[in-house]
Structure formats: structure tokens, C-alpha cells
Amino acid sequence: MPNNTRVQAVLFDLDGTLADTSPDMTDALNKLFIKHGKQTLDYELVRKNTSRGSIAMIQLGFEEILEEKHSNQLRDEFLQIYAENLCNKTQLFPGVNELLESLNNTDIPWGIVTNKPGNLAEPLVQELGIAFNAVCMVSGDSLSRRKPDPDQLHHAANMLG
């Protein structure tokens, strides 16, 4: 990129990029497993699988292959537990506040594109104190398709101008 090219805007993922949400996700997942008589999982194992989605994380604790209906019920249960414990241990990664402040100070708009459902993403970014400066936030249920499909990114880019 030539030196005279200015960054026009920046889009960030939420989980694992701006914020370390794995501790609260691990706790919620383990509460679900305890409720169903399953062994709890190590934080590192959950962290490595967070990007695979909630059903994939739930499957880590069940030896048997889950039917879709049962998987969906467990996912709904997990998401409810997680919603009730959304920001107990979650923190922004070191340097994130400074980075976002630098973008704001140099008038570079930024936004968040996440696969996390809006009913979880919106209160989380509020709690983390970064919602007010984000020009846009596109959550996992904003559009019919989610990442890795590019629709969310295109939508966010349009919102940024």
C-alpha cells in the first residue's frame, strides 16, 4: 500500500479479536454440562473451539452424536445461561481501548461484525464500553447469511459510507 493511502474505515470481529469472551463462554458451557451430568471442559479447549459456534462447542461435551432437535434445545439452553452471565469475566484484549481511541482521534470510522446474535452482542459491547464509538454493528442475526459469507461485511461497509 502506498504511504499516502489513508485507511478509510476498519471493521472488527468481536469474540477473540476485540474481547476475550472465552472465560464466560466456558463457564456457561460448563454450567450446561453439569446440568446434564456431563464432564466440564478445560478453558483452553473451549477457547480453541469458540469460533466453530455454539453447537460445535456443545458437542465437545457429549460423546454421543446429537440429533438436530436435541442440539438446538441444548444450544438454546446454553445461550440462555450465557446471556445471564454475559460479561462476568469477559475483557477487552490489551491495547484495544487505545487502538479504538486512536481511530476515533484520527476520524477513522470503525464498526463490529460478529456472528454473535444481537441480543448478546449489543449488551456485551455496551458493558465493555465500546458501543458508543462504533459507527455500526452487524450481528449474526442481522442478515440471512453470516460469516464467512461476505454479506455482513458488505452491509457494514455500506453503513460506514
Coordinates of C-alpha atoms in Angstrom, one line a residue:
M1 CA 0.0 0.0 0.0
P2 CA 1.5 3.4 -0.9
N3 CA 2.4 5.6 2.0
N4 CA -0.1 8.3 1.0
T5 CA -3.1 6.0 1.2
R6 CA -5.2 6.7 4.2
V7 CA -7.3 4.0 5.9
Q8 CA -10.9 4.8 5.2
A9 CA -12.6 2.6 7.9
V10 CA -11.9 -0.5 10.0
L11 CA -14.2 -3.5 10.8
F12 CA -13.5 -5.8 13.7
D13 CA -14.8 -9.1 14.8
L14 CA -15.9 -9.2 18.4
D15 CA -15.1 -12.6 20.0
G16 CA -11.4 -13.3 20.1
T17 CA -10.5 -10.0 18.3
L18 CA -11.7 -7.1 20.4
A19 CA -12.7 -9.1 23.5
D20 CA -11.7 -12.3 25.2
T21 CA -15.2 -13.8 25.7
S22 CA -13.9 -17.4 26.2
P23 CA -14.0 -17.3 30.1
D24 CA -17.7 -16.5 30.2
M25 CA -18.5 -18.9 27.4
T26 CA -16.6 -21.7 29.1
D27 CA -18.4 -21.0 32.4
A28 CA -21.8 -21.1 30.6
L29 CA -20.9 -24.2 28.7
N30 CA -19.8 -26.0 31.9
K31 CA -23.0 -25.0 33.7
L32 CA -24.9 -26.6 30.9
F33 CA -22.7 -29.8 31.1
I34 CA -23.2 -30.0 34.9
K35 CA -26.9 -29.7 34.5
H36 CA -26.9 -32.6 32.1
G37 CA -24.5 -34.8 34.1
K38 CA -21.5 -34.3 31.7
Q39 CA -17.9 -33.6 32.5
T40 CA -16.8 -30.0 32.4
L41 CA -14.3 -28.8 29.9
D42 CA -11.0 -27.0 30.2
Y43 CA -10.9 -23.3 29.3
E44 CA -8.2 -23.9 26.6
L45 CA -10.2 -26.5 24.8
V46 CA -13.3 -24.2 24.7
R47 CA -11.2 -21.2 23.6
K48 CA -9.8 -23.2 20.7
N49 CA -13.3 -24.1 19.6
T50 CA -15.2 -20.9 20.2
S51 CA -15.1 -19.8 16.5
R52 CA -16.8 -23.1 15.5
G53 CA -20.1 -22.0 17.0
S54 CA -22.2 -23.0 20.0
I55 CA -23.4 -26.4 18.7
A56 CA -19.8 -27.5 17.9
M57 CA -18.8 -26.4 21.4
I58 CA -21.7 -28.3 23.0
Q59 CA -20.8 -31.4 21.0
L60 CA -17.4 -31.4 22.8
G61 CA -19.1 -32.4 26.0
F62 CA -21.4 -35.1 24.6
E63 CA -19.8 -38.4 23.5
E64 CA -22.9 -39.3 21.5
I65 CA -23.9 -37.7 18.2
L66 CA -26.7 -35.3 19.0
E67 CA -29.8 -35.2 16.8
E68 CA -30.6 -31.7 15.4
K69 CA -33.6 -31.2 17.6
H70 CA -31.6 -32.0 20.8
S71 CA -28.7 -29.9 19.6
N72 CA -31.0 -26.9 19.1
Q73 CA -32.5 -27.4 22.5
L74 CA -29.1 -27.5 24.1
R75 CA -27.9 -24.5 22.1
D76 CA -30.9 -22.5 23.4
E77 CA -30.2 -23.6 26.9
F78 CA -26.6 -22.6 26.6
L79 CA -27.4 -19.2 25.1
Q80 CA -29.8 -18.5 27.9
I81 CA -27.1 -19.4 30.5
Y82 CA -24.6 -17.3 28.6
A83 CA -26.9 -14.3 28.4
E84 CA -27.4 -14.4 32.2
N85 CA -23.6 -14.4 32.6
L86 CA -22.5 -12.3 29.6
C87 CA -19.8 -10.1 31.0
N88 CA -18.6 -11.6 34.3
K89 CA -15.1 -12.3 33.1
T90 CA -15.0 -11.0 29.6
Q91 CA -12.5 -8.3 29.0
L92 CA -11.2 -6.3 26.1
F93 CA -7.8 -7.5 24.9
P94 CA -4.8 -5.4 26.0
G95 CA -4.4 -2.3 23.7
V96 CA -7.9 -2.4 22.3
N97 CA -9.1 0.7 24.1
E98 CA -6.0 2.6 22.9
L99 CA -6.5 1.4 19.3
L100 CA -10.2 2.4 19.2
E101 CA -9.3 5.8 20.8
S102 CA -6.6 6.3 18.1
L103 CA -9.1 5.5 15.4
N104 CA -11.6 8.0 16.9
N105 CA -9.0 10.7 17.3
T106 CA -8.0 10.4 13.7
D107 CA -11.6 10.3 12.4
I108 CA -11.4 6.8 11.1
P109 CA -14.8 5.2 11.4
W110 CA -14.9 1.7 12.8
G111 CA -17.5 -1.0 13.3
I112 CA -18.1 -4.5 14.6
V113 CA -19.1 -7.5 12.5
T114 CA -19.9 -10.6 14.6
N115 CA -21.7 -13.9 14.3
K116 CA -22.9 -13.5 17.9
P117 CA -26.7 -12.8 18.0
G118 CA -27.7 -9.2 18.5
N119 CA -29.4 -10.0 21.8
L120 CA -25.9 -11.0 23.1
A121 CA -23.6 -8.7 21.1
E122 CA -25.4 -5.4 21.8
P123 CA -25.4 -5.7 25.6
L124 CA -21.9 -7.1 25.6
V125 CA -20.4 -4.1 23.7
Q126 CA -22.4 -1.8 26.0
E127 CA -21.0 -3.5 29.0
L128 CA -17.4 -3.3 27.6
G129 CA -17.9 0.4 27.0
I130 CA -17.2 0.4 23.3
A131 CA -20.7 0.7 21.8
F132 CA -21.0 4.4 21.7
N133 CA -18.0 4.9 19.3
A134 CA -18.8 2.2 16.9
V135 CA -20.4 3.6 13.7
C136 CA -22.0 0.2 13.1
M137 CA -22.5 -3.2 14.5
V138 CA -23.7 -6.1 12.3
S139 CA -24.6 -9.1 14.4
G140 CA -25.1 -12.8 13.4
D141 CA -28.9 -12.4 13.1
S142 CA -28.9 -9.1 11.2
L143 CA -28.9 -10.7 7.8
S144 CA -29.9 -14.1 6.4
R145 CA -26.3 -15.2 6.0
R146 CA -23.4 -15.0 8.4
K147 CA -19.6 -15.0 8.1
P148 CA -17.7 -16.4 6.4
D149 CA -20.2 -15.3 3.8
P150 CA -19.3 -11.7 2.9
D151 CA -22.8 -10.3 3.2
Q152 CA -22.3 -9.0 6.8
L153 CA -19.0 -7.3 5.8
H154 CA -20.6 -5.7 2.7
H155 CA -23.5 -4.5 4.8
A156 CA -21.2 -3.0 7.4
A157 CA -19.1 -1.3 4.7
N158 CA -22.2 0.3 3.3
M159 CA -23.2 1.5 6.8
L160 CA -19.7 3.1 7.2
G161 CA -20.2 5.0 4.0

